[in-house]
CSV table of C-alpha atoms in Angstrom, one decimal:
chain,number,residue,atom,x,y,z
O,1,MET,CA,9.6,7.8,-15.1
O,2,ARG,CA,12.8,6.0,-16.0
O,3,ARG,CA,15.6,5.6,-13.4
O,4,VAL,CA,18.0,8.5,-13.5
O,5,SER,CA,20.2,8.1,-10.6
O,6,GLU,CA,23.9,7.3,-10.8
O,7,ARG,CA,24.9,5.0,-8.0
O,8,PRO,CA,28.3,4.5,-6.5
O,9,ASP,CA,27.9,0.8,-7.6
O,10,SER,CA,25.3,-1.0,-9.8
O,11,GLY,CA,24.7,-3.5,-7.1
O,12,GLN,CA,24.1,-1.0,-4.2
O,13,LEU,CA,20.7,-0.2,-3.0
O,14,VAL,CA,20.3,3.5,-2.1
O,15,VAL,CA,18.1,4.3,0.8
O,16,VAL,CA,16.9,7.4,2.6
O,17,LEU,CA,15.8,7.2,6.1
O,18,ASP,CA,13.3,9.7,7.7
O,19,ASN,CA,13.2,10.8,11.4
O,20,CYS,CA,10.4,8.3,12.3
O,21,VAL,CA,12.2,5.1,11.0
O,22,LEU,CA,15.5,6.3,12.6
O,23,ASN,CA,13.8,6.1,16.0
O,24,ASP,CA,12.6,2.6,15.2
O,25,ILE,CA,16.1,1.6,14.2
O,26,LEU,CA,18.0,3.0,17.2
O,27,VAL,CA,15.5,3.6,19.9
O,28,ARG,CA,12.6,1.1,19.5
O,29,ASN,CA,14.9,-1.7,18.5
O,30,PRO,CA,16.6,-2.9,21.6
O,31,SER,CA,18.4,-5.8,20.1
O,32,GLY,CA,20.3,-3.5,17.8
O,33,HIS,CA,20.1,-5.9,14.8
O,34,LEU,CA,18.7,-3.3,12.4
O,35,SER,CA,21.5,-0.8,13.0
O,36,GLU,CA,24.2,-3.3,12.9
O,37,GLY,CA,22.7,-4.8,9.7
O,38,ILE,CA,22.8,-1.5,8.0
O,39,ARG,CA,26.4,-0.9,9.1
O,40,VAL,CA,27.4,-4.2,7.6
O,41,ALA,CA,25.6,-3.7,4.4
O,42,VAL,CA,27.2,-0.2,4.0
O,43,ALA,CA,30.7,-1.7,4.8
O,44,ARG,CA,30.2,-4.4,2.2
O,45,GLN,CA,29.0,-1.7,-0.4
O,46,GLN,CA,25.8,-3.4,-0.8
O,47,MET,CA,23.8,-0.6,0.6
O,48,ALA,CA,24.3,3.2,0.5
O,49,VAL,CA,22.4,5.5,3.0
O,50,TRP,CA,21.9,9.1,1.8
O,51,THR,CA,21.0,11.7,4.4
O,52,LEU,CA,19.9,15.2,4.4
O,53,PRO,CA,20.5,18.3,6.6
O,54,TYR,CA,16.8,18.4,7.6
O,55,LEU,CA,17.1,15.0,9.3
O,56,ILE,CA,20.2,16.1,11.2
O,57,TYR,CA,18.1,19.3,12.4
O,58,GLU,CA,15.1,17.1,13.4
O,59,THR,CA,17.3,14.9,15.4
O,60,VAL,CA,18.8,17.7,17.4
O,61,ALA,CA,15.5,19.4,17.8
O,62,GLY,CA,14.1,16.2,19.3
O,63,GLY,CA,17.0,15.4,21.5
O,64,GLU,CA,16.5,17.9,24.3
O,65,ALA,CA,14.8,15.3,26.5
O,66,ASN,CA,17.4,12.6,25.6
O,67,ARG,CA,20.8,13.9,24.7
O,68,SER,CA,22.4,10.4,24.6
O,69,ALA,CA,19.8,9.2,22.2
O,70,ALA,CA,20.4,12.1,19.9
O,71,ARG,CA,24.1,11.6,19.9
O,72,THR,CA,23.7,8.1,19.1
O,73,LYS,CA,21.5,8.9,16.1
O,74,LEU,CA,23.9,11.5,14.8
O,75,ALA,CA,27.0,9.2,15.2
O,76,PHE,CA,25.0,6.4,13.5
O,77,LEU,CA,24.1,8.7,10.5
O,78,GLN,CA,27.6,10.0,10.2
O,79,ALA,CA,29.0,6.5,10.2
O,80,VAL,CA,26.7,4.9,7.6
O,81,SER,CA,26.2,7.9,5.3
O,82,GLY,CA,29.4,9.8,5.4
O,83,GLY,CA,30.1,11.6,2.3
O,84,HIS,CA,26.5,11.3,1.2
O,85,MET,CA,24.6,14.2,2.7
O,86,LEU,CA,22.6,15.8,-0.1
O,87,LYS,CA,22.5,19.4,-0.7
O,88,TYR,CA,19.6,21.5,0.5
O,89,SER,CA,16.5,21.1,-1.6
O,90,TRP,CA,16.6,24.7,-2.8
O,91,ASP,CA,20.1,23.9,-4.3
O,92,LEU,CA,18.9,20.7,-5.9
O,93,LEU,CA,15.8,22.2,-7.4
O,94,SER,CA,17.7,25.3,-8.5
O,95,TRP,CA,20.4,23.2,-10.2
O,96,GLU,CA,17.6,21.5,-12.3
O,97,ALA,CA,16.0,24.7,-13.2
O,98,VAL,CA,19.2,26.4,-14.2
O,99,HIS,CA,20.9,23.5,-15.9
O,100,GLY,CA,17.9,21.8,-17.4
O,101,PHE,CA,18.9,18.4,-15.9
O,102,PHE,CA,19.5,16.8,-12.5
O,103,PRO,CA,22.8,17.0,-10.5
O,104,SER,CA,24.6,13.7,-10.3
O,105,GLY,CA,27.8,12.4,-8.8
O,106,GLU,CA,29.3,14.7,-6.3
O,107,ASP,CA,27.1,17.7,-7.6
O,108,ARG,CA,24.3,16.4,-5.5
O,109,PHE,CA,26.1,16.1,-2.1
O,110,LEU,CA,27.3,18.8,0.3
O,111,PRO,CA,31.1,19.1,0.3
O,112,ARG,CA,32.7,16.9,3.1
O,113,ASP,CA,33.8,19.8,5.0
O,114,LYS,CA,30.3,21.3,5.1
O,115,GLU,CA,28.9,18.0,6.1
O,116,THR,CA,31.3,17.7,9.0
O,117,GLU,CA,30.5,21.2,10.0
O,118,ILE,CA,26.9,20.3,10.2
O,119,TYR,CA,27.5,17.2,12.3
O,120,ASP,CA,30.0,19.0,14.6
O,121,ALA,CA,27.6,21.9,15.3
O,122,SER,CA,24.8,19.5,15.9
O,123,LEU,CA,26.7,17.4,18.3
O,124,ALA,CA,27.9,20.4,20.2
O,125,ALA,CA,24.2,21.6,20.4
O,126,CYS,CA,23.4,18.2,21.9
O,127,ASP,CA,26.1,18.7,24.5
O,128,ARG,CA,24.4,22.0,25.5
O,129,GLY,CA,21.1,20.4,25.9
O,130,GLY,CA,19.8,21.7,22.5
O,131,ILE,CA,21.0,25.3,23.0
O,132,VAL,CA,22.7,27.2,20.3
O,133,PHE,CA,24.4,30.5,20.3
O,134,ASN,CA,23.7,33.6,18.1
O,135,PRO,CA,27.2,34.5,16.6
O,136,VAL,CA,26.1,38.2,16.5
O,137,ASP,CA,25.2,38.9,20.1
O,138,GLY,CA,26.1,35.6,21.9
O,139,SER,CA,22.5,35.0,23.0
O,140,GLU,CA,21.3,31.5,23.8
O,141,ARG,CA,18.3,29.9,22.2
O,142,PRO,CA,16.8,26.4,22.0
O,143,PHE,CA,17.6,24.7,18.6
O,144,ARG,CA,14.3,23.2,18.8
O,145,ASP,CA,12.6,26.7,18.4
O,146,LEU,CA,14.7,27.4,15.3
O,147,VAL,CA,13.7,24.1,13.7
O,148,TYR,CA,10.1,24.7,14.4
O,149,GLU,CA,10.3,28.3,13.1
O,150,GLN,CA,11.7,26.8,9.9
O,151,LYS,CA,8.7,24.3,9.8
O,152,ARG,CA,6.2,26.9,10.4
O,153,ALA,CA,7.7,29.1,7.6
O,154,GLY,CA,7.5,26.2,5.3
O,155,GLN,CA,3.8,25.7,6.3
O,156,ARG,CA,2.9,29.3,5.8
O,157,ASP,CA,4.3,29.0,2.3
O,158,TRP,CA,2.3,26.0,1.7
O,159,LEU,CA,-1.0,27.6,2.9
O,160,GLU,CA,-0.3,30.6,0.6
O,161,ARG,CA,-0.1,28.4,-2.4
O,162,ILE,CA,-2.5,25.8,-1.5
O,163,ASP,CA,-5.8,27.4,-2.4
O,164,VAL,CA,-4.8,28.3,-5.9
O,165,THR,CA,-3.4,24.8,-6.6
O,166,ARG,CA,-6.4,23.0,-5.1
O,167,GLU,CA,-8.7,25.0,-7.4
O,168,ALA,CA,-6.5,24.1,-10.5
O,169,ILE,CA,-6.6,20.4,-9.5
O,170,ILE,CA,-10.4,20.4,-9.0
O,171,GLN,CA,-11.0,22.2,-12.4
O,172,ALA,CA,-8.7,19.6,-14.1
O,173,PHE,CA,-10.5,16.7,-12.4
O,174,GLU,CA,-13.9,18.1,-13.3
O,175,ALA,CA,-12.9,18.6,-16.8
O,176,ALA,CA,-11.7,14.9,-16.9
O,177,GLN,CA,-15.0,13.7,-15.4
O,178,ARG,CA,-16.9,15.7,-18.1
O,179,ASN,CA,-14.8,14.0,-20.7
O,180,GLY,CA,-15.4,10.6,-19.2
O,181,ASP,CA,-11.7,10.1,-18.4
O,182,VAL,CA,-12.4,9.1,-14.8
O,183,ASP,CA,-15.2,6.9,-13.2
O,184,SER,CA,-17.6,8.7,-10.8
O,185,HIS,CA,-18.7,6.6,-7.7
O,186,ASP,CA,-18.9,6.9,-3.9
O,187,ALA,CA,-19.0,10.8,-4.0
O,188,ARG,CA,-18.4,12.6,-0.7
O,189,SER,CA,-18.7,16.2,0.4
O,190,LEU,CA,-15.9,18.3,-0.3
O,191,PRO,CA,-14.7,20.5,2.7
O,192,GLU,CA,-14.8,24.2,2.2
O,193,ARG,CA,-16.4,23.9,-1.3
O,194,ASP,CA,-20.0,23.4,-2.6
O,195,GLY,CA,-20.6,20.2,-4.6
O,196,GLU,CA,-19.2,16.7,-4.4
O,197,VAL,CA,-16.0,15.1,-5.3
O,198,ASP,CA,-15.2,11.4,-5.5
O,199,PHE,CA,-12.0,11.1,-3.5
O,200,CYS,CA,-11.2,7.6,-4.8
O,201,ALA,CA,-11.4,8.9,-8.4
O,202,LEU,CA,-9.5,12.1,-7.6
O,203,GLY,CA,-6.6,10.1,-6.1
O,204,GLY,CA,-6.6,7.8,-9.0
O,205,CYS,CA,-6.6,10.8,-11.4
O,206,ILE,CA,-3.5,12.2,-9.6
O,207,ARG,CA,-1.6,9.1,-9.2
O,208,ASN,CA,-2.3,8.1,-12.9
O,209,MET,CA,-1.7,11.5,-14.3
O,210,PRO,CA,-0.6,11.5,-18.0
O,211,SER,CA,3.0,12.5,-18.3
O,212,VAL,CA,2.1,15.2,-20.7
O,213,VAL,CA,-0.2,16.7,-17.9
O,214,PHE,CA,2.4,16.2,-15.2
O,215,ALA,CA,5.1,17.9,-17.2
O,216,GLY,CA,3.0,21.1,-17.0
O,217,TRP,CA,3.0,20.9,-13.2
O,218,VAL,CA,6.8,20.3,-13.2
O,219,ALA,CA,7.2,23.2,-15.4
O,220,VAL,CA,5.4,25.4,-13.0
O,221,GLN,CA,7.7,24.3,-10.3
O,222,THR,CA,10.9,24.9,-12.2
O,223,GLU,CA,9.7,28.3,-13.1
O,224,GLN,CA,9.7,29.2,-9.4
O,225,TYR,CA,13.5,28.5,-9.5
O,226,GLY,CA,14.4,30.4,-12.7
O,227,ASN,CA,13.8,28.0,-15.5
O,228,ARG,CA,12.4,29.6,-18.7
O,229,ARG,CA,12.5,26.6,-20.8
O,230,THR,CA,9.6,24.4,-21.8
O,231,VAL,CA,9.3,21.1,-20.0
O,232,THR,CA,7.8,18.3,-22.1
O,233,GLU,CA,6.9,14.7,-21.1
O,234,GLU,CA,10.2,13.6,-22.7
O,235,ASP,CA,12.0,15.9,-20.2
O,236,LEU,CA,10.6,14.5,-17.1
O,237,SER,CA,13.5,12.1,-16.4
O,238,LEU,CA,15.8,15.2,-16.3
O,239,PHE,CA,13.9,16.6,-13.4
O,240,PRO,CA,13.6,13.9,-10.7
O,241,TYR,CA,13.9,16.4,-7.8
O,242,THR,CA,11.5,18.9,-9.2
O,243,GLY,CA,9.1,16.0,-10.2
O,244,SER,CA,9.3,14.7,-6.6
O,245,ALA,CA,8.4,18.1,-5.2
O,246,ALA,CA,5.5,18.7,-7.7
O,247,GLY,CA,4.3,15.2,-7.3
O,248,TYR,CA,4.2,15.4,-3.4
O,249,ARG,CA,2.4,18.8,-3.5
O,250,LEU,CA,-0.3,17.4,-5.8
O,251,ALA,CA,-0.6,14.2,-3.7
O,252,LYS,CA,-0.8,16.1,-0.4
O,253,ILE,CA,-3.6,18.4,-1.7
O,254,VAL,CA,-5.6,15.3,-2.5
O,255,ARG,CA,-5.0,14.1,1.1
O,256,ASN,CA,-6.0,17.4,2.4
O,257,TYR,CA,-9.3,17.2,0.5
O,258,GLU,CA,-10.0,13.7,1.8
O,259,THR,CA,-9.2,14.6,5.4
O,260,GLY,CA,-10.4,18.2,5.5
O,261,TYR,CA,-7.1,18.9,7.1
O,262,LYS,CA,-4.7,21.4,5.5
O,263,GLY,CA,-1.6,19.8,7.1
O,264,ALA,CA,0.7,20.4,10.0
O,265,ASN,CA,4.2,22.1,10.5
O,266,ASN,CA,5.9,18.6,9.9
O,267,ASP,CA,4.5,18.5,6.4
O,268,SER,CA,7.2,21.0,5.3
O,269,PHE,CA,9.9,18.5,6.2
O,270,ASP,CA,8.0,15.6,4.7
O,271,VAL,CA,8.5,17.0,1.3
O,272,GLU,CA,12.2,17.3,2.0
O,273,TYR,CA,12.4,13.5,2.5
O,274,CYS,CA,10.5,12.9,-0.8
O,275,ILE,CA,12.9,15.3,-2.7
O,276,ALA,CA,15.9,13.5,-1.1
O,277,ALA,CA,14.7,10.2,-2.2
O,278,SER,CA,14.3,11.3,-5.8
O,279,GLN,CA,17.4,9.5,-6.9
O,280,ALA,CA,17.4,6.7,-4.4
O,281,ASP,CA,15.7,3.3,-4.5
O,282,MET,CA,13.6,3.6,-1.4
O,283,LEU,CA,12.4,6.2,1.2
O,284,VAL,CA,12.2,4.1,4.5
O,285,THR,CA,9.7,5.7,6.9
O,286,SER,CA,7.3,4.6,9.7
O,287,ASP,CA,4.9,7.6,9.1
O,288,ALA,CA,1.6,6.1,7.9
O,289,ASP,CA,0.4,9.6,6.7
O,290,LEU,CA,3.6,10.1,4.6
O,291,LYS,CA,3.2,6.6,3.0
O,292,LYS,CA,-0.4,7.3,2.1
O,293,THR,CA,0.6,10.7,0.5
O,294,CYS,CA,3.6,9.1,-1.4
O,295,ALA,CA,1.2,6.4,-2.7
O,296,LEU,CA,-0.7,9.1,-4.5
O,297,MET,CA,2.3,10.9,-6.1
O,298,PRO,CA,2.2,10.8,-9.9
O,299,HIS,CA,5.4,9.4,-11.7
O,300,LYS,CA,7.1,8.7,-8.4
O,301,SER,CA,10.7,7.6,-9.1
O,302,PHE,CA,11.4,5.8,-5.8
O,303,GLY,CA,9.9,3.1,-3.7
O,304,VAL,CA,8.5,3.5,-0.1
O,305,GLY,CA,8.8,1.0,2.6
O,306,GLY,CA,8.9,0.5,6.3
O,307,VAL,CA,11.0,-1.3,9.0
O,308,GLU,CA,9.8,-4.7,7.6
O,309,ASP,CA,10.9,-3.9,4.1
O,310,LEU,CA,14.2,-2.7,5.5
O,311,GLU,CA,14.7,-6.0,7.4
O,312,ASP,CA,14.0,-7.9,4.2
O,313,LEU,CA,16.6,-6.0,2.4
O,314,LEU,CA,19.2,-6.6,5.1
O,315,VAL,CA,18.4,-10.3,4.9
O,316,LEU,CA,19.2,-10.2,1.2
O,317,ALA,CA,22.4,-8.3,1.8
O,318,ALA,CA,23.5,-10.8,4.4
O,319,SER,CA,23.1,-13.5,2.0
O,320,SER,CA,25.3,-11.6,-0.5
O,321,ARG,CA,22.5,-11.6,-3.1
O,322,ARG,CA,22.1,-8.6,-5.3
O,323,LEU,CA,19.7,-6.2,-3.6
O,324,LYS,CA,16.4,-5.6,-5.3
O,325,GLN,CA,14.0,-2.7,-4.9
O,326,LYS,CA,11.2,-3.3,-2.5
O,327,THR,CA,8.0,-1.1,-2.9
């Protein structure tokens, strides 16, 4: 898929941080060189950090035991990504479905006053020990419970869709095997299904899915948000957010087959990070499972790296060299 993002500056590298790597940067990095390096690169306009509301919510939900750490994370994110908080994934996916192309420029970000409101409310919740108030009856409730309810709701939605999608994937894979389009070797038992599936070949089949086939999966995703137009392989570059959502879903199902594990509540937020990174250069994460899932995503439009990759990029920034994508 060709690059479709419109960045503030052609020399800037755009990154999205997930909750795991944020901990590495600010909690597990006592020297502070990573956070300072990011601040400097952003100030020099060599790097842009895009964030998303779900990262803010996870930060507050995980800050009950250490309010100071949660406040530090929120202050850091607000400082390095101010003005670059992406809209909720529903809005990004709906935009693509309704308009037939991706939102760019300011259309993909929340208004600055809404972004400030999210930070202010989150900091206030941290000060109250993670407690939020119901504006209707004034009752108190742990913010962590609200976030995990949202994750569980996302997981329920996933489980409702997974069996139909899994069956469609296997039918397509078996057809490709019959046609000789994939190699068959090292077969293993398939959980909850008679017969055998070669997971290595299945993963390769998904990762290297022809664009004309992937366009069909993207079309199914856009239909859920109101699109009634045909999506062809030539249109894929117009749907980076939807493509990431569809690609993650396909890749995660392959991982579920391989592990025999249908996923955890956190999976519903992992897809949010992949959607957020759709027009960025790199998703930076320390989550090994998320990295494995991303490696299987077909037509992925962004790179995936860890702390070491981030450090390499900061070295390039410090030397004033043009930042290059690391994968």
